[in-house]
Coordinates of C-alpha atoms and ligand atoms in Angstrom, one line a residue:
X1 CA -9.6 -10.7 32.0
X2 CA -12.0 -8.0 33.1
X3 CA -11.7 -4.5 31.6
X4 CA -13.3 -1.2 32.2
X5 CA -14.2 -0.7 28.6
X6 CA -14.1 -2.7 25.4
X7 CA -12.5 0.4 23.8
X8 CA -10.9 3.6 24.7
X9 CA -11.2 6.2 22.1
X10 CA -8.7 9.1 22.1
X11 CA -10.2 12.4 20.9
X12 CA -13.8 13.8 20.5
X13 CA -13.5 15.3 17.0
X14 CA -15.5 13.9 14.1
X15 CA -13.6 10.6 14.2
X16 CA -14.0 10.0 18.0
X17 CA -17.7 11.0 18.0
X18 CA -18.7 8.7 15.2
X19 CA -16.6 5.9 16.6
X20 CA -18.4 6.1 19.9
X21 CA -21.7 6.1 18.2
X22 CA -20.9 3.0 16.0
X23 CA -19.5 1.0 18.9
X24 CA -22.5 1.8 21.1
X25 CA -24.8 0.7 18.3
X26 CA -23.0 -2.6 18.2
X27 CA -23.3 -3.1 22.0
X28 CA -19.7 -2.3 22.9
X29 CA -18.7 -0.3 26.0
X30 CA -16.6 2.6 24.9
X31 CA -15.2 5.8 26.5
X32 CA -13.8 8.8 24.7
X33 CA -11.1 10.9 26.4
X34 CA -10.8 14.5 25.1
X35 CA -8.2 17.1 26.1
X36 CA -10.6 20.0 25.3
X37 CA -13.7 21.0 27.2
X38 CA -15.9 20.3 24.2
X39 CA -16.3 18.2 21.1
X40 CA -15.2 19.2 17.6
X41 CA -11.4 18.5 17.5
X42 CA -9.9 20.7 14.8
X43 CA -12.9 23.0 14.9
X44 CA -12.7 23.3 18.7
X45 CA -9.0 24.4 18.6
X46 CA -8.7 26.4 15.3
X47 CA -10.7 29.5 16.2
X48 CA -8.5 32.0 14.4
X49 CA -10.3 34.8 12.5
X50 CA -11.5 33.6 9.1
X51 CA -11.2 29.8 9.8
X52 CA -13.5 27.9 7.6
X53 CA -13.4 24.6 5.8
X54 CA -12.1 24.4 2.2
X55 CA -14.4 21.6 1.3
X56 CA -18.0 22.6 0.6
X57 CA -20.3 22.3 3.6
X58 CA -22.8 19.9 2.1
X59 CA -19.9 17.5 1.4
X60 CA -17.9 18.1 4.6
X61 CA -20.6 16.5 6.7
X62 CA -21.5 13.1 8.1
X63 CA -23.5 10.7 5.9
X64 CA -24.2 7.9 8.3
X65 CA -27.6 9.3 9.3
X66 CA -30.1 10.4 6.7
X67 CA -32.1 12.2 9.4
X68 CA -29.1 14.2 10.4
X69 CA -28.5 15.1 6.8
X70 CA -32.0 16.3 6.4
X71 CA -32.4 18.2 9.6
X72 CA -29.1 20.2 9.5
X73 CA -29.1 23.4 7.5
X74 CA -25.7 24.6 6.2
X75 CA -25.8 28.4 5.6
X76 CA -22.7 29.1 3.5
X77 CA -20.9 27.3 0.6
X78 CA -17.9 27.0 2.9
X79 CA -18.9 26.8 6.5
X80 CA -17.1 28.9 9.1
X81 CA -15.4 27.4 12.1
X82 CA -18.3 28.5 14.5
X83 CA -20.9 26.8 12.2
X84 CA -18.9 23.6 12.0
X85 CA -18.5 23.6 15.8
X86 CA -22.2 24.1 16.2
X87 CA -22.7 21.1 13.9
X88 CA -20.3 19.0 16.0
X89 CA -22.2 20.0 19.1
X90 CA -25.5 19.2 17.5
X91 CA -24.3 15.7 16.6
X92 CA -23.1 15.2 20.2
X93 CA -26.5 16.2 21.6
X94 CA -28.6 14.4 19.0
X95 CA -26.8 11.1 19.5
X96 CA -26.4 11.6 23.2
X97 CA -22.7 11.2 23.0
X98 CA -21.5 13.4 25.9
X99 CA -22.3 10.9 28.7
X100 CA -19.5 8.7 27.4
X101 CA -16.9 11.4 26.8
X102 CA -14.6 12.5 29.5
X103 CA -13.5 16.1 28.7
X104 CA -10.5 18.0 29.9
X105 CA -8.6 14.7 30.1
X106 CA -5.5 13.9 28.1
X107 CA -4.4 10.4 27.5
X108 CA -0.7 10.3 28.5
X109 CA 0.1 6.6 28.0
X110 CA -1.3 3.4 26.5
X111 CA 0.7 0.2 27.2
X112 CA -0.2 -3.2 25.9
X113 CA -0.2 -5.9 28.6
X114 CA 0.8 -9.0 26.7
X115 CA -0.1 -11.4 29.5
X116 CA -3.7 -10.2 29.8
X117 CA -4.1 -8.9 26.2
X118 CA -5.3 -5.6 27.5
X119 CA -4.3 -2.0 26.9
X120 CA -3.5 -0.2 30.2
X121 CA -4.3 3.5 29.6
X122 CA -3.4 6.5 31.8
X123 CA -4.5 10.0 31.8
X124 CA -3.2 13.3 33.0
X125 CA -6.0 13.3 35.6
X126 CA -4.6 10.1 37.2
X127 CA -7.1 7.7 35.6
X128 CA -5.9 4.2 35.0
X129 CA -8.1 2.3 32.6
X130 CA -8.0 -1.2 31.2
X131 CA -9.5 -1.7 27.7
X132 CA -9.3 -4.4 25.0
X133 CA -8.9 -1.9 22.2
X134 CA -7.4 1.6 21.9
X135 CA -8.6 3.6 19.0
X136 CA -6.9 6.9 18.2
X137 CA -9.0 9.7 16.8
X138 CA -6.6 12.6 17.4
X139 CA -6.7 14.2 14.0
X140 CA -3.9 14.6 11.4
X141 CA -3.3 18.3 12.0
X142 CA -3.7 18.7 15.7
X143 CA -0.3 19.0 17.2
X144 CA 0.6 22.7 16.7
X145 CA 4.1 23.5 15.5
X146 CA 5.8 26.3 17.5
X147 CA 9.0 27.0 15.7
X148 CA 12.2 27.1 17.8
X149 CA 13.1 30.6 17.0
X150 CA 15.6 32.1 19.4
X151 CA 14.1 34.6 21.8
X152 CA 10.4 33.5 21.4
X153 CA 9.9 33.7 25.2
X154 CA 11.3 37.2 25.3
X155 CA 8.4 38.7 23.4
X156 CA 6.5 41.0 25.8
X157 CA 3.2 41.1 23.9
X158 CA 0.7 38.3 23.5
X159 CA 1.7 35.4 21.2
X160 CA -1.1 33.4 19.5
X161 CA -0.9 30.2 17.5
X162 CA -3.6 29.7 14.8
X163 CA -3.9 26.1 15.8
X164 CA -4.7 26.9 19.5
X165 CA -6.6 30.2 19.4
X166 CA -8.1 31.8 22.5
X167 CA -11.7 30.8 22.8
X168 CA -12.8 34.3 23.7
X169 CA -11.3 35.6 20.4
X170 CA -8.8 38.3 19.8
X171 CA -9.5 41.9 18.8
X172 CA -6.6 43.4 17.0
X173 CA -8.2 46.8 16.6
X174 CA -5.6 49.5 16.9
X175 CA -2.8 47.0 17.3
X176 CA 0.3 46.4 15.3
X177 CA 0.6 42.7 14.5
X178 CA 3.4 40.4 13.2
X179 CA 2.4 37.1 11.5
X180 CA 4.8 34.3 10.8
X181 CA 3.7 31.9 8.1
X182 CA 1.7 32.0 4.9
X183 CA 0.0 28.5 4.8
X184 CA -3.8 27.9 4.8
X185 CA -4.4 29.2 8.3
X186 CA -2.5 32.4 7.5
X187 CA -4.1 32.9 4.2
X188 CA -7.5 32.7 5.8
X189 CA -6.7 34.9 8.8
X190 CA -4.5 37.6 7.2
X191 CA -7.3 39.4 5.3
X192 CA -9.4 39.7 8.5
X193 CA -6.5 40.6 10.8
X194 CA -5.5 43.3 8.3
X195 CA -9.0 44.9 8.5
X196 CA -8.7 45.2 12.2
X197 CA -5.0 45.9 12.9
X198 CA -3.4 49.3 12.7
X199 CA -0.5 47.6 10.9
X200 CA 0.1 44.0 9.9
X201 CA 3.6 42.7 9.0
X202 CA 3.6 39.3 7.3
X203 CA 6.8 37.2 7.3
X204 CA 6.8 34.8 4.4
X205 CA 9.3 32.0 4.0
X206 CA 7.6 30.3 1.1
X207 CA 5.0 31.9 -1.2
X208 CA 1.9 29.8 -1.5
X209 CA -0.7 29.1 -4.2
X210 CA -4.2 29.9 -3.4
X211 CA -7.5 29.9 -5.3
X212 CA -10.5 32.1 -4.6
X213 CA -13.3 30.5 -2.5
X214 CA -16.1 32.6 -4.0
X215 CA -17.8 31.8 -0.7
X216 CA -21.5 32.8 -0.6
X217 CA -24.7 32.1 1.4
X218 CA -26.3 28.9 0.3
X219 CA -29.4 29.3 -1.8
X220 CA -32.3 27.4 0.0
X221 CA -33.3 26.0 -3.4
X222 CA -29.8 24.5 -3.8
X223 CA -29.8 23.1 -0.3
X224 CA -33.3 21.5 -0.9
X225 CA -31.9 19.9 -4.1
X226 CA -28.9 18.5 -2.3
X227 CA -31.1 17.1 0.4
X228 CA -33.3 15.4 -2.1
X229 CA -30.2 13.7 -3.7
X230 CA -27.7 13.2 -0.9
X231 CA -27.2 9.5 -1.4
X232 CA -26.4 10.0 -5.1
X233 CA -24.0 12.8 -4.3
X234 CA -22.2 10.8 -1.7
X235 CA -22.0 7.8 -4.0
X236 CA -20.4 10.0 -6.8
X237 CA -18.0 11.5 -4.2
X238 CA -16.7 8.0 -3.3
X239 CA -15.7 7.4 -6.9
X240 CA -13.4 10.5 -6.8
X241 CA -9.8 10.3 -5.6
X242 CA -10.3 13.0 -3.0
X243 CA -13.8 11.8 -2.0
X244 CA -15.2 15.2 -3.1
X245 CA -18.0 15.3 -5.7
X246 CA -16.5 17.5 -8.4
X247 CA -15.9 16.9 -12.1
X248 CA -12.4 15.9 -13.1
X249 CA -11.5 16.8 -16.6
X250 CA -9.6 13.7 -17.9
X251 CA -7.7 15.7 -20.5
X252 CA -4.0 16.4 -20.3
X253 CA -3.1 20.1 -19.7
X254 CA -0.1 20.1 -21.9
X255 CA -1.9 18.3 -24.8
X256 CA -4.7 20.8 -24.7
X257 CA -4.3 23.9 -27.0
X258 CA -3.3 27.0 -25.1
X259 CA -6.5 29.0 -25.7
X260 CA -8.7 26.2 -24.6
X261 CA -6.5 25.4 -21.6
X262 CA -6.7 29.1 -20.5
X263 CA -10.5 29.0 -21.0
X264 CA -10.8 25.9 -18.8
X265 CA -8.6 27.4 -16.1
X266 CA -10.6 30.6 -16.2
X267 CA -13.8 28.6 -15.8
X268 CA -12.5 26.7 -12.7
X269 CA -11.1 29.9 -11.3
X270 CA -14.5 31.7 -11.6
X271 CA -16.1 28.7 -9.9
X272 CA -13.5 28.7 -7.1
X273 CA -12.2 26.2 -4.7
X274 CA -10.0 23.0 -4.7
X275 CA -11.7 21.8 -7.9
X276 CA -9.2 24.0 -9.7
X277 CA -6.7 21.2 -9.5
X278 CA -9.1 18.9 -11.4
X279 CA -9.0 21.3 -14.4
X280 CA -6.9 18.6 -16.0
X281 CA -6.0 15.1 -14.9
X282 CA -2.3 15.3 -15.1
X283 CA -1.5 18.5 -13.1
X284 CA 0.1 16.5 -10.4
X285 CA 1.7 13.9 -12.6
X286 CA 3.4 15.9 -15.3
X287 CA 5.8 18.8 -14.6
X288 CA 5.0 20.7 -17.8
X289 CA 1.2 20.4 -17.2
X290 CA 1.7 21.6 -13.7
X291 CA 3.7 24.6 -15.0
X292 CA 0.6 25.7 -17.1
X293 CA -1.6 25.8 -14.0
X294 CA 1.2 27.5 -11.9
X295 CA 1.7 30.1 -14.6
X296 CA -2.0 30.8 -14.8
X297 CA -2.2 31.4 -11.0
X298 CA 1.0 33.5 -11.2
X299 CA -0.6 35.7 -13.8
X300 CA -3.6 36.2 -11.5
X301 CA -1.3 37.4 -8.7
X302 CA 0.2 40.0 -11.1
X303 CA -3.3 41.1 -12.1
X304 CA -4.4 41.7 -8.4
X305 CA -1.3 42.9 -6.6
X306 CA -0.5 46.5 -7.6
X307 CA 3.1 46.8 -6.4
X308 CA 5.2 44.6 -8.8
X309 CA 7.8 44.0 -6.1
X310 CA 5.2 42.7 -3.7
X311 CA 3.6 40.7 -6.4
X312 CA 6.9 39.1 -7.2
X313 CA 7.5 38.1 -3.6
X314 CA 4.0 36.6 -3.4
X315 CA 4.5 34.6 -6.6
X316 CA 5.2 30.9 -5.7
X317 CA 8.2 29.4 -7.6
X318 CA 7.4 25.7 -6.8
X319 CA 4.9 23.2 -8.1
X320 CA 1.3 24.0 -7.7
X321 CA -0.5 21.6 -5.4
X322 CA 2.7 20.1 -4.1
X323 CA 2.1 21.8 -0.8
X324 CA -1.5 21.8 0.1
X325 CA -3.4 24.3 -2.1
X326 CA -5.1 27.1 -0.2
X327 CA -8.5 28.5 -0.7
X328 CA -9.0 32.2 0.2
X329 CA -11.2 35.2 0.3
X330 CA -9.3 38.4 -0.6
X331 CA -5.8 37.2 0.3
X332 CA -3.7 38.9 -2.4
X333 CA -5.9 42.0 -2.4
X334 CA -4.9 42.4 1.3
X335 CA -1.3 43.3 0.1
X336 CA -2.7 46.3 -1.7
X337 CA -3.7 47.8 1.7
X338 CA -1.5 50.6 3.0
X339 CA -1.4 49.0 6.5
X340 CA 0.1 45.7 5.3
X341 CA 3.8 44.9 4.8
X342 CA 5.2 41.7 3.4
X343 CA 8.7 40.7 4.4
X344 CA 10.4 38.0 2.3
X345 CA 12.4 35.7 4.6
X346 CA 12.9 33.0 2.0
X347 CA 16.7 33.4 1.8
X348 CA 17.4 33.9 5.5
X349 CA 15.6 32.7 8.6
X350 CA 14.2 35.0 11.2
X351 CA 17.3 35.9 13.4
X352 CA 15.5 36.2 16.7
X353 CA 12.3 37.3 18.4
X354 CA 12.9 40.3 20.5
X355 CA 11.0 41.9 23.4
X356 CA 9.1 44.2 20.9
X357 CA 9.1 42.2 17.7
X358 CA 11.7 40.4 15.7
X359 CA 14.9 40.8 13.8
X360 CA 15.2 39.5 10.2
X361 CA 17.7 40.1 7.6
X362 CA 19.5 42.6 9.8
X363 CA 16.4 44.7 10.3
X364 CA 14.3 45.1 13.4
X365 CA 10.5 44.9 13.2
X366 CA 8.3 46.0 16.1
X367 CA 4.7 45.0 16.8
X368 CA 2.3 44.6 19.7
X369 CA 1.1 41.0 19.0
X370 CA 2.7 38.0 17.4
X371 CA 0.7 35.4 15.4
X372 CA 2.3 32.1 14.7
X373 CA 0.5 30.6 11.7
X374 CA 3.2 28.0 11.6
X375 CA 1.2 24.8 11.2
X376 CA 1.4 21.4 12.7
X377 CA 3.5 18.4 13.4
X378 CA 1.3 16.6 10.9
X379 CA -0.1 13.0 10.9
X380 CA 2.3 11.6 13.5
X381 CA 2.7 14.5 16.0
X382 CA -0.4 13.9 18.1
X383 CA 0.0 10.1 18.1
X384 CA 3.6 10.3 19.3
X385 CA 2.9 12.7 22.1
X386 CA 1.1 9.8 23.8
X387 CA 3.5 7.1 25.2
X388 CA 2.1 4.2 23.2
X389 CA 3.9 0.9 23.9
X390 CA 3.1 -2.4 22.2
X391 CA 4.6 -5.8 22.5
X392 CA 7.8 -6.0 24.5
X393 CA 7.3 -2.5 25.8
X394 CA 8.4 -1.1 22.5
X395 CA 7.4 2.5 22.0
X396 CA 5.6 3.6 18.8
X397 CA 8.0 6.6 18.6
X398 CA 10.9 4.2 18.4
X399 CA 9.2 1.9 16.0
X400 CA 8.5 5.0 13.8
X401 CA 11.9 6.6 14.2
X402 CA 12.6 6.4 10.5
X403 CA 9.0 7.3 9.6
X404 CA 5.6 5.8 10.2
X405 CA 4.9 2.3 9.0
X406 CA 1.4 0.9 9.2
X407 CA -0.9 -1.6 7.6
X408 CA -3.7 0.3 5.8
X409 CA -2.9 3.4 7.8
X410 CA -5.1 1.7 10.5
X411 CA -2.9 -0.8 12.4
X412 CA 0.7 -1.3 13.3
X413 CA 2.8 -4.5 13.7
X414 CA 3.6 -5.1 17.3
X415 CA 0.7 -3.0 18.5
X416 CA -2.2 -5.5 18.8
X417 CA -5.8 -4.2 19.1
X418 CA -4.7 -0.6 18.3
X419 CA -6.5 1.3 15.5
X420 CA -5.5 4.7 14.2
X421 CA -8.4 6.6 12.5
X422 CA -7.0 8.4 9.5
X423 CA -3.5 7.3 10.5
X424 CA -0.4 7.7 8.3
X425 CA -0.6 5.4 5.3
X426 CA -4.3 6.1 4.7
X427 CA -5.7 8.7 2.3
X428 CA -6.8 11.1 5.2
X429 CA -5.5 14.6 4.5
X430 CA -5.6 14.1 0.7
X431 CA -9.3 13.6 0.9
X432 CA -12.5 15.0 2.3
X433 CA -11.9 14.0 5.9
X434 CA -15.5 13.2 6.8
X435 CA -16.0 10.3 4.4
X436 CA -12.5 9.0 5.1
X437 CA -13.3 9.1 8.9
X438 CA -16.6 7.3 8.4
X439 CA -15.0 4.6 6.2
X440 CA -12.3 4.0 8.9
X441 CA -14.8 4.0 11.7
X442 CA -17.0 1.5 9.9
X443 CA -14.0 -0.7 9.2
X444 CA -13.0 -0.8 12.8
X445 CA -16.6 -1.3 14.2
X446 CA -17.2 -4.2 11.8
X447 CA -13.8 -5.7 12.7
X448 CA -14.6 -5.6 16.4
X449 CA -18.0 -7.2 15.8
X450 CA -16.3 -10.0 13.7
X451 CA -13.7 -10.6 16.4
X452 CA -16.5 -10.9 19.0
X453 CA -18.5 -13.3 16.8
X454 CA -15.4 -15.5 16.3
X455 CA -14.3 -15.3 19.9
X456 CA -11.0 -13.7 19.0
X457 CA -9.1 -11.7 21.6
X458 CA -6.4 -10.1 19.5
X459 CA -5.9 -8.8 16.0
X460 CA -2.5 -7.7 14.7
X461 CA -1.1 -7.1 11.3
X462 CA 1.7 -9.3 10.0
X463 CA 5.1 -7.9 9.0
X464 CA 4.8 -8.9 5.3
X465 CA 1.4 -7.3 4.9
X466 CA 2.7 -4.1 6.5
X467 CA 5.8 -4.0 4.4
X468 CA 3.8 -4.5 1.3
X469 CA 1.4 -1.7 2.2
X470 CA 4.3 0.7 3.1
X471 CA 5.8 -0.2 -0.3
X472 CA 2.5 0.6 -2.0
X473 CA 2.1 3.9 -0.2
X474 CA 5.7 4.8 -1.3
X475 CA 5.3 3.7 -4.9
X476 CA 2.1 5.8 -5.3
X477 CA 3.9 8.8 -3.7
X478 CA 6.7 8.5 -6.2
X479 CA 4.4 8.7 -9.2
X480 CA 3.1 12.1 -8.2
X481 CA 4.8 15.5 -8.1
X482 CA 3.3 15.9 -4.6
X483 CA 6.1 14.0 -2.9
X484 CA 8.8 16.2 -4.4
X485 CA 8.6 19.4 -2.3
X486 CA 9.3 20.4 1.3
X487 CA 5.8 20.1 2.7
X488 CA 4.2 18.9 5.9
X489 CA 3.1 15.8 3.8
X490 CA 6.7 14.7 4.0
X491 CA 7.4 16.1 7.5
X492 CA 9.7 18.8 6.1
X493 CA 8.3 21.5 8.3
X494 CA 9.5 19.9 11.5
X495 CA 13.3 19.9 12.0
X496 CA 14.6 16.4 12.4
X497 CA 11.4 14.6 11.3
X498 CA 12.1 11.8 8.9
X499 CA 11.3 12.6 5.3
X500 CA 8.6 10.2 4.3
X501 CA 5.5 11.0 2.3
X502 CA 2.9 10.0 4.9
X503 CA -0.6 9.8 3.4
X504 CA -1.7 7.2 0.9
X505 CA -2.1 9.0 -2.5
X506 CA -3.7 6.2 -4.5
X507 CA -7.1 7.8 -4.0
X508 CA -10.1 7.0 -1.9
X509 CA -11.7 4.5 -4.3
X510 CA -8.6 2.3 -4.6
X511 CA -8.1 2.6 -0.8
X512 CA -11.7 1.5 0.0
X513 CA -11.3 -1.4 -2.5
X514 CA -8.1 -2.5 -0.7
X515 CA -9.9 -2.4 2.7
X516 CA -12.8 -4.4 1.3
X517 CA -10.6 -7.0 -0.1
X518 CA -8.9 -7.4 3.2
X519 CA -12.2 -8.0 4.9
X520 CA -13.5 -10.3 2.2
X521 CA -10.4 -12.5 2.6
X522 CA -11.1 -12.9 6.3
X523 CA -8.9 -10.1 7.4
X524 CA -6.0 -10.9 5.1
X525 CA -2.7 -9.6 6.4
X526 CA -3.8 -9.9 10.0
X527 CA -3.3 -12.6 12.7
X528 CA -6.4 -13.2 14.7
X529 CA -5.7 -15.0 17.9
Ligands
NAP601 P1 1.2 25.2 7.1 O1 0.5 25.0 5.8 O2 2.2 24.2 7.5 O3 1.8 26.6 7.0 C1 2.8 27.0 8.0 C2 3.4 28.3 7.5 O4 4.4 28.7 8.5 C3 4.2 28.1 6.2 O5 4.1 29.3 5.5 C4 5.6 27.9 6.8 O6 6.6 28.2 5.8 C5 5.6 28.9 7.9 N1 6.7 28.6 8.9 C6 6.8 27.5 9.7 N2 7.8 27.6 10.5 C7 8.4 28.7 10.2 C8 9.6 29.4 10.6 N3 10.4 28.8 11.6 N4 9.9 30.6 10.1 C9 9.2 31.1 9.1 N5 8.0 30.6 8.7 C10 7.7 29.4 9.2 O7 0.2 25.3 8.3 P2 -1.4 25.8 8.3 O8 -1.5 27.0 7.5 O9 -1.8 25.8 9.7 O10 -2.1 24.7 7.5 C11 -1.8 23.3 7.7 C12 -2.9 22.4 7.1 O11 -4.1 22.5 7.8 C13 -3.3 22.9 5.7 O12 -2.3 22.5 4.7 C14 -4.6 22.3 5.5 O13 -4.5 20.9 5.2 C15 -5.2 22.4 6.9 N6 -6.0 23.6 7.0 C16 -7.1 23.6 6.3 C17 -7.9 24.7 6.4 C18 -9.2 24.7 5.6 O14 -9.9 23.7 5.6 N7 -9.5 25.8 5.0 C19 -7.5 25.9 7.0 C20 -6.3 25.8 7.7 C21 -5.5 24.7 7.7 P3 7.2 27.1 4.8 O15 6.1 26.9 3.8 O16 8.4 27.7 4.2 O17 7.4 25.9 5.6

């Protein structure tokens, strides 16, 4: 059967770009389809003020090319969105990727033709493509969630979503602004919007934990040291559950004397960033240990926020780290500003959006611009927007009606020759995305090479292997406190979405070992035909 390409890759973010590069290196013909007009994925769309990565730049970067590592200069501890986007563009240029990327083209359907063992792919531009493999690289947090609040279309001023920000930027100078949401995107953008706006009103449904970034320009001596020892740093990172090279204190928080515990929390707090959750090894395993960290952060809020009532509203009541921990620069301080108002909507949803603002708790609020920092239909949203149909014409959205099921978070029973980079059931969002992406891409590229060498046309997981994997993902989830709250990890932010803890929480080392065993045992759990 003749095909247009060996593989169609959906998305030109970090996953799609590296996938293209690896397949080319192995002599496969691949084409990437990208809805945006440029590369970068998340960093192409999320241009809201203050957007930056919460993993340190030197770690949130590709490691497949030593030359790339050496020639690229990160300038800040946590890179800004524009800097990461420049990096993505540099990679695209350096590896001459653009000639195989079709921009401004959205894949609308991918249907597996069982008689020919070929995927028939369609785009919104009318392309019809035949390919042996379809590889999704659409990102885990790429389908913006616009809440269905009554009257949203009635608002007369501009409405912005943090996940799909205007490329020309937005200047809020002199404007009054309403922001819905207090997740990572809001926590990064609120301090900057508050500096610009005449008045900012923040509508908070759930208070969130955040740790200071202590962002700073990178010292050239530090960068030189990192560059001299990149391989060792990457190797250490791969031994850590999150794929990030930071030291995990193996002690239990609750078994550590109070003064020493406080000292250790203070130390991590002063250092800043996500490593705070590695202050002790049991913060996400033991409720009492978690309470010690939560209480520490709560005490910090009271220290910073001057008005006790506002401090109380900003104080999270739930488990720290259950929802994704945020990393900020001056977030709580922002609520000391006279031009910022916090509205607690935890007990009653927003009633409706009006022409000039919104009504909540029987009160009308007016503003010129509305910012929706309301997150994403995470992990499955982007995948299920494409009409993906496997054997017997069965749609992935029907197959996953009760929640996503996959083998290794990479493949799905009934969908031969389909691979999902950082799909549900893989560590993805619980890890540094870059090494997780690279590990998936390498797995897929090596797999395609093996199939070619063996003269195999089709690879597909078997039911028992998928069920066992889904069982393992669920068992791991049940051990941690992370699966216990209403977060996007469990789909709780999208009304009607099945409640399933979607990522694999067993840690990157265990996950890599599982993938390696599968390969060593001749693609155990798959049928090769
Ligand atoms: P998010 O964490 O899902 O936050 C969405 C916010 O909107 C929450 O405060 C949510 O309240 C609120 N919300 C949603 N629907 C609402 C409604 N109908 N009424 C009132 N409030 C509503 O989304 P996000 O901030 O975009 O972040 C998503 C993820 O992207 C993060 O967890 C992180 O993994 C990633 N991210 C990373 C970075 C970084 O690297 N620094 C930056 C941004 C995002 P509830 O909590 O009550 O649902």
